[in-house]
Coordinates of C-alpha atoms in Angstrom, one line a residue:
M1 CA -156.5 36.7 41.5
E2 CA -159.2 39.4 40.7
K3 CA -161.9 37.2 40.6
L4 CA -160.4 35.4 44.1
I5 CA -160.5 39.0 45.7
E6 CA -164.0 39.5 44.8
S7 CA -165.3 36.1 45.8
H8 CA -163.6 35.9 49.2
K9 CA -165.3 39.4 49.8
K10 CA -168.4 38.4 49.0
E11 CA -168.4 34.9 51.2
Y12 CA -166.2 36.4 54.2
K13 CA -166.9 40.4 54.2
V14 CA -163.4 40.6 54.1
K15 CA -160.4 40.7 51.8
P16 CA -157.9 38.0 51.7
D17 CA -155.0 38.6 54.3
V18 CA -152.9 36.8 52.1
I19 CA -152.8 35.1 48.2
A20 CA -150.6 32.3 47.5
T21 CA -149.9 31.0 43.9
A22 CA -148.4 27.7 42.9
P23 CA -148.2 26.3 39.3
A24 CA -149.3 23.5 37.4
R25 CA -147.1 20.8 36.3
F26 CA -146.9 17.6 34.2
H27 CA -144.0 15.4 33.8
L28 CA -141.6 14.8 30.8
M29 CA -140.6 11.4 31.8
G30 CA -139.9 9.6 35.0
E31 CA -143.2 9.4 36.9
Y32 CA -143.0 6.0 37.0
S33 CA -139.8 5.5 38.4
T34 CA -139.7 7.6 41.6
F35 CA -139.9 4.2 44.0
F36 CA -137.1 3.0 42.5
R37 CA -135.1 6.4 43.5
D38 CA -134.5 7.5 39.9
K39 CA -134.7 10.6 38.2
T40 CA -137.9 12.6 36.9
L41 CA -138.0 15.5 34.5
S42 CA -140.6 18.0 35.0
M43 CA -142.2 21.0 33.8
A44 CA -144.4 23.5 36.2
V45 CA -146.7 25.5 33.8
N46 CA -148.3 28.7 33.7
L47 CA -152.1 27.4 34.8
P48 CA -151.6 28.9 38.4
V49 CA -153.5 27.9 41.5
Y50 CA -154.6 30.5 43.8
V51 CA -155.0 30.1 47.6
G52 CA -156.3 33.2 49.4
V53 CA -156.7 33.4 53.3
S54 CA -157.7 35.6 56.0
K55 CA -157.7 35.1 60.0
R56 CA -160.4 34.8 62.2
S57 CA -160.9 35.3 65.7
D58 CA -162.0 31.9 66.7
Q59 CA -161.1 27.9 65.6
V60 CA -163.4 27.8 62.5
L61 CA -162.1 27.0 59.1
N62 CA -164.1 27.9 56.4
F63 CA -163.0 26.6 52.4
N64 CA -164.6 27.9 49.0
F65 CA -163.5 26.7 45.7
I66 CA -164.9 29.5 42.9
Q67 CA -164.8 27.1 40.0
L68 CA -166.5 23.9 41.8
D69 CA -168.9 26.1 43.3
D70 CA -168.4 24.1 46.6
K71 CA -168.0 25.2 50.3
K72 CA -166.7 23.2 53.2
K73 CA -166.3 23.9 56.8
S74 CA -164.4 22.4 59.7
S75 CA -162.4 23.6 62.5
L76 CA -158.9 23.4 64.4
N77 CA -160.4 20.8 66.7
S78 CA -161.4 18.5 63.8
L79 CA -158.7 18.1 61.0
K80 CA -159.3 14.1 60.2
F81 CA -159.9 12.8 57.1
K82 CA -163.3 13.0 55.6
K83 CA -164.2 11.9 52.4
E84 CA -167.4 14.4 52.3
D85 CA -164.7 16.8 52.3
K86 CA -163.0 16.0 49.0
W87 CA -160.8 19.1 47.9
A88 CA -160.7 20.5 51.1
N89 CA -158.6 17.4 52.4
S90 CA -156.1 19.3 50.7
I91 CA -155.9 22.4 52.9
K92 CA -156.6 20.4 55.9
S93 CA -153.8 18.1 55.5
I94 CA -151.4 21.0 55.6
L95 CA -153.5 22.4 58.6
F96 CA -153.1 19.0 60.4
A97 CA -149.4 18.9 59.8
F98 CA -148.5 22.1 61.0
N99 CA -151.0 22.0 64.0
S100 CA -148.7 18.6 64.6
M101 CA -145.3 20.1 64.8
G102 CA -146.5 22.5 66.9
Y103 CA -147.2 25.8 65.2
K104 CA -149.8 27.8 66.5
L105 CA -152.5 28.4 64.4
T106 CA -155.6 30.3 64.1
G107 CA -159.3 30.0 62.3
M108 CA -158.9 31.0 58.7
D109 CA -161.3 31.7 55.7
F110 CA -159.9 29.9 52.2
T111 CA -160.9 30.9 49.0
I112 CA -159.5 28.4 45.8
S113 CA -159.2 29.5 42.5
S114 CA -157.6 27.4 39.8
Q115 CA -158.7 27.3 35.4
I116 CA -157.7 23.2 35.8
L117 CA -159.6 21.4 38.4
P118 CA -157.8 18.5 40.5
S119 CA -159.4 15.5 38.3
S120 CA -157.1 16.6 35.6
G121 CA -154.0 15.0 36.7
L122 CA -151.7 18.2 36.4
G123 CA -150.9 18.6 39.9
I124 CA -153.3 20.7 40.9
T125 CA -154.0 18.7 44.2
T126 CA -150.2 19.8 45.0
A127 CA -150.5 22.9 43.4
I128 CA -153.4 23.4 46.5
K129 CA -151.1 22.2 49.2
I130 CA -148.1 24.2 48.9
S131 CA -149.9 27.5 48.1
A132 CA -152.1 26.7 51.3
A133 CA -148.6 25.9 53.7
W134 CA -146.9 29.0 52.0
A135 CA -150.3 31.2 52.7
I136 CA -150.7 29.7 56.1
K137 CA -147.0 30.3 56.8
E138 CA -147.1 34.2 56.0
L139 CA -150.5 34.6 57.9
C140 CA -149.7 33.1 61.1
S141 CA -145.9 34.6 60.9
L142 CA -144.7 31.1 61.4
K143 CA -140.6 30.2 62.0
C144 CA -140.0 28.1 59.5
K145 CA -138.0 27.8 56.3
I146 CA -138.4 25.9 53.0
S147 CA -136.9 22.8 54.4
D148 CA -139.4 22.7 57.1
L149 CA -142.0 23.2 54.9
L150 CA -141.2 19.9 52.7
L151 CA -141.4 18.3 55.8
V152 CA -145.1 19.8 56.4
L153 CA -145.7 18.4 53.0
E154 CA -144.5 14.8 53.9
K155 CA -146.4 14.6 57.0
A156 CA -149.6 15.8 55.2
N157 CA -149.3 13.4 52.6
R158 CA -148.0 9.9 54.5
V159 CA -149.9 10.6 57.8
Y160 CA -153.0 12.4 56.7
F161 CA -153.8 10.8 53.6
G162 CA -151.6 8.0 53.7
I163 CA -150.0 8.0 50.8
E164 CA -146.7 7.9 49.2
N165 CA -144.7 11.5 49.3
H166 CA -144.1 12.3 45.4
R167 CA -140.9 14.5 45.5
E168 CA -140.9 15.3 41.9
D169 CA -144.3 17.2 42.8
N170 CA -143.4 19.5 45.4
Y171 CA -139.9 20.6 43.6
A172 CA -142.0 21.1 40.6
A173 CA -144.2 23.4 42.4
I174 CA -141.8 24.9 44.5
Y175 CA -138.1 25.4 42.8
S176 CA -139.5 25.8 38.9
K177 CA -138.0 29.1 37.2
E178 CA -139.1 30.7 34.4
N179 CA -138.6 28.5 31.4
S180 CA -136.7 25.6 33.0
L181 CA -137.4 22.2 33.9
I182 CA -136.9 20.3 37.3
L183 CA -134.8 17.1 37.1
T184 CA -135.6 15.5 40.4
D185 CA -132.9 13.0 41.8
H186 CA -134.7 10.7 44.0
N187 CA -131.7 8.8 44.8
K188 CA -129.8 12.0 46.4
A189 CA -133.1 13.9 47.1
E190 CA -131.9 16.7 45.4
Y191 CA -133.2 18.8 42.2
E192 CA -131.6 20.7 39.4
T193 CA -132.8 23.2 37.2
V194 CA -132.6 22.5 33.4
P195 CA -132.9 25.8 31.1
Y196 CA -135.4 25.2 28.2
K197 CA -134.4 26.0 24.9
F198 CA -136.9 25.3 22.5
K199 CA -138.2 28.9 21.6
S200 CA -139.5 27.9 18.3
H201 CA -141.7 25.3 19.7
V202 CA -145.1 25.5 21.8
V203 CA -146.1 23.0 24.6
V204 CA -149.6 22.1 24.2
L205 CA -151.0 20.1 27.4
T206 CA -154.4 18.1 26.1
D207 CA -156.7 16.4 28.5
T208 CA -158.3 13.8 26.3
K209 CA -160.9 12.9 28.7
V210 CA -160.9 9.5 28.6
P211 CA -162.1 7.9 31.9
R212 CA -158.6 6.9 34.3
V213 CA -158.5 3.2 33.8
V214 CA -156.6 1.0 36.4
T215 CA -155.1 -1.8 34.0
W216 CA -153.0 -3.7 36.9
N217 CA -151.9 -3.5 40.5
E218 CA -149.0 -1.3 40.4
E219 CA -148.3 -1.6 44.2
R220 CA -147.1 -5.3 43.2
L221 CA -144.2 -3.7 41.2
F222 CA -143.3 -1.5 44.4
Q223 CA -141.7 -4.1 46.5
P224 CA -138.4 -3.7 48.1
E225 CA -137.4 -6.6 46.3
N226 CA -137.1 -5.1 42.9
I227 CA -135.5 -2.3 44.7
L228 CA -133.0 -4.5 45.3
L229 CA -132.7 -6.0 41.9
L230 CA -132.4 -2.7 40.2
G231 CA -129.9 -1.8 42.4
E232 CA -127.6 -4.7 41.4
L233 CA -127.8 -3.5 38.0
K234 CA -126.8 0.3 38.3
E235 CA -123.2 0.9 37.8
R236 CA -121.2 4.4 38.8
K237 CA -120.4 6.3 35.9
A238 CA -118.8 9.5 36.2
N239 CA -119.8 11.2 33.6
V240 CA -122.9 10.5 33.7
Y241 CA -125.5 12.7 35.7
G242 CA -126.0 11.2 39.3
G243 CA -123.1 9.4 38.3
W244 CA -124.6 6.3 37.9
Q245 CA -126.7 4.4 34.7
Y246 CA -128.1 1.1 34.6
E247 CA -126.4 -1.9 33.2
E248 CA -126.7 -2.4 29.2
N249 CA -125.5 -5.8 28.8
R250 CA -128.3 -7.8 27.4
S251 CA -127.4 -11.3 29.7
E252 CA -126.0 -9.6 32.4
I253 CA -130.1 -8.1 32.9
N254 CA -131.7 -11.3 32.0
E255 CA -129.9 -12.9 34.5
V256 CA -130.4 -10.5 37.7
L257 CA -134.1 -10.3 36.3
S258 CA -135.0 -14.0 36.0
V259 CA -136.5 -14.5 39.3
V260 CA -139.1 -12.2 38.5
S261 CA -142.4 -12.9 36.5
E262 CA -142.2 -11.8 32.8
D263 CA -144.9 -9.0 33.4
T264 CA -142.8 -7.9 36.3
K265 CA -139.5 -8.2 34.3
R266 CA -141.0 -5.9 31.2
R267 CA -141.9 -3.2 33.9
L268 CA -138.8 -3.4 35.4
L269 CA -137.3 -2.9 32.0
C270 CA -139.5 -0.1 31.5
V271 CA -137.6 1.6 34.5
M272 CA -134.2 1.1 33.5
Y273 CA -134.5 1.9 29.8
E274 CA -136.7 5.5 30.9
H275 CA -133.7 6.4 33.1
K276 CA -131.6 6.3 30.2
N277 CA -134.1 8.5 28.0
I278 CA -134.2 11.0 30.6
L279 CA -130.5 11.1 30.3
N280 CA -130.8 11.3 26.7
A281 CA -133.4 14.2 26.9
V282 CA -131.4 16.4 29.5
N283 CA -128.2 16.5 27.0
A284 CA -130.1 17.3 23.9
I285 CA -131.7 20.3 25.8
E286 CA -128.4 21.3 26.9
K287 CA -127.3 21.0 23.6
N288 CA -130.5 22.6 22.1
H289 CA -131.1 19.7 19.5
F290 CA -135.0 19.3 19.5
S291 CA -134.6 16.5 17.1
D292 CA -132.7 14.0 19.8
F293 CA -135.0 15.2 22.5
A294 CA -138.0 14.5 20.6
K295 CA -136.3 10.9 20.1
A296 CA -135.8 10.5 23.6
V297 CA -139.6 11.3 24.3
K298 CA -140.9 9.2 21.9
K299 CA -139.3 6.5 23.0
S300 CA -140.4 6.8 26.7
H301 CA -143.8 7.0 25.2
E302 CA -143.1 3.5 23.6
I303 CA -141.9 1.9 26.6
L304 CA -144.8 3.2 28.4
R305 CA -147.0 1.6 26.0
D306 CA -145.4 -1.4 25.3
L307 CA -143.7 -2.4 28.4
Y308 CA -145.8 -0.7 31.4
D309 CA -149.3 -0.8 29.9
V310 CA -150.4 2.3 30.9
S311 CA -151.6 4.1 27.4
C312 CA -154.8 3.5 25.2
P313 CA -155.9 3.6 21.7
E314 CA -157.1 7.1 22.2
T315 CA -153.8 8.6 23.7
D316 CA -151.8 6.6 20.7
W317 CA -154.3 8.0 18.0
I318 CA -153.2 11.6 18.7
L319 CA -149.3 10.6 19.4
K320 CA -149.6 9.3 15.8
R321 CA -151.6 12.2 14.6
V322 CA -148.5 14.4 16.2
Q323 CA -145.8 12.6 14.4
E324 CA -148.1 12.8 11.2
L325 CA -147.9 16.9 11.3
D326 CA -144.1 16.5 10.0
A327 CA -144.0 16.4 6.2
N328 CA -141.6 13.3 6.6
P329 CA -142.9 11.3 9.3
D330 CA -141.1 8.6 8.7
D331 CA -137.7 10.3 8.7
L332 CA -136.8 9.8 12.6
R333 CA -133.4 10.9 12.2
N334 CA -135.1 14.6 12.3
I335 CA -138.3 14.5 14.0
V336 CA -139.9 18.1 14.4
N337 CA -142.7 17.1 16.6
C338 CA -143.0 14.9 19.9
G339 CA -145.5 13.8 22.6
R340 CA -146.0 11.6 25.3
I341 CA -148.8 10.3 27.7
T342 CA -148.5 12.2 30.8
G343 CA -149.8 11.3 34.5
K344 CA -151.0 9.0 36.5
G345 CA -153.6 5.9 35.3
S346 CA -154.5 4.7 31.6
G347 CA -155.0 7.7 29.4
R348 CA -156.5 11.4 30.1
C349 CA -153.7 13.8 29.4
I350 CA -150.9 14.2 26.6
Y351 CA -148.4 16.9 26.2
S352 CA -147.4 17.9 22.8
I353 CA -144.3 20.1 22.0
L354 CA -144.9 21.4 18.3
R355 CA -143.3 23.6 15.9
T356 CA -145.4 27.0 16.3
E357 CA -146.3 26.4 12.0
D358 CA -148.0 23.2 13.1
L359 CA -150.4 24.3 16.3
P360 CA -153.1 25.2 14.0
K361 CA -153.2 21.6 12.0
Y362 CA -153.1 20.3 15.7
K363 CA -156.2 21.6 16.5
E364 CA -157.6 20.2 13.6
K365 CA -156.6 16.7 14.7
L366 CA -158.6 17.3 17.9
E367 CA -162.2 17.9 16.4
E368 CA -161.3 14.7 14.4
Y369 CA -160.6 12.6 17.4
E370 CA -163.6 14.5 18.7
R371 CA -165.3 12.8 15.9
I372 CA -164.0 9.7 16.1
F373 CA -163.8 8.7 19.7
G374 CA -167.0 11.2 20.9
F375 CA -164.5 12.7 23.8
T376 CA -164.5 16.1 24.0
P377 CA -160.8 17.0 24.5
E378 CA -159.5 20.1 26.3
Y379 CA -156.2 21.6 25.3
Y380 CA -153.6 24.6 27.1
E381 CA -150.6 25.9 25.3
V382 CA -148.3 26.6 28.1
K383 CA -145.1 27.7 29.4
P384 CA -142.6 27.1 32.2
A385 CA -143.5 28.8 34.8
R386 CA -141.7 29.7 38.4
G387 CA -142.5 28.2 41.6
V388 CA -144.5 29.1 44.4
H389 CA -144.7 32.6 45.9
L390 CA -146.6 34.9 47.6
V391 CA -148.7 37.9 45.6

């Protein structure tokens, strides 16, 4: 934050009037299930994005991203998406949404600071948008509640960018609390905080630096008819979080899914299994039973790899080494470390939840990974963090 204030003064000759910060995040499970109105389990982490803003007397908009050493310029009269504006489009989208919803704005100077860059896949773009929304609201004294700001974010995503509004990303960046996870129920458009209890373990995010590769067209899966198919396989259960679970009778499942191709069937099965993994993980966290939680994480990665086709050899190699950190890696009844691919795309980011004493050995494995695959990974020890707030 001090670097942001110093850079803002150097660039604009004034201190920022307002600074807001929002956390990075990763999804433990369920990031591929949102379209089917299922659940997502997420952790906001202490890798903060800071957005500082000061008011101008004209309509000019200036943007400065410290770590990218990049500056952009626009105006309130020119808020259209421009490819060349790159990261600045994130803040422009928020200004566009406020403007189109009738809020009165003025020219502004922005400074952005983030240790993690938007390309990491750890929710940095969302954190920029949300930090900007909170800062703009404060700077311009806008009378809007959090529910109004959620509408601003939705309009920024759907109208300005023409992309899906990911509720789980917004909830994680807004509502998270320290030492807690966020469980998003997309069917009800609700969230719940889940206290995170595994104090003897450390959470490590690893950017494997594997280039993102699109191996298949995910939009083909995201069709209304597939929502209806999975809807047929949902059954009410009073003692289950959210009040429902998927059918487990194999014959019934095969009959309902017989109308789709084998590839589509595998991926729909992955969505169904992921829902159960999330419920099992939350139940294990509530009971403070790490081994059961780790089993759910392990199964989640396996179905993403085998059914959804989103893993890669580099990711699988690291996760195999995570398992081997245990003295008895083949004892699946008492798993002490776990990990999973996270984020969109095939490869790139992994989260590992390790016993504190196993962290040095994990770092050694990452050095071995670099020698074998030629990618230089970056890793971050993180903790669950609070959501957006003014500084």
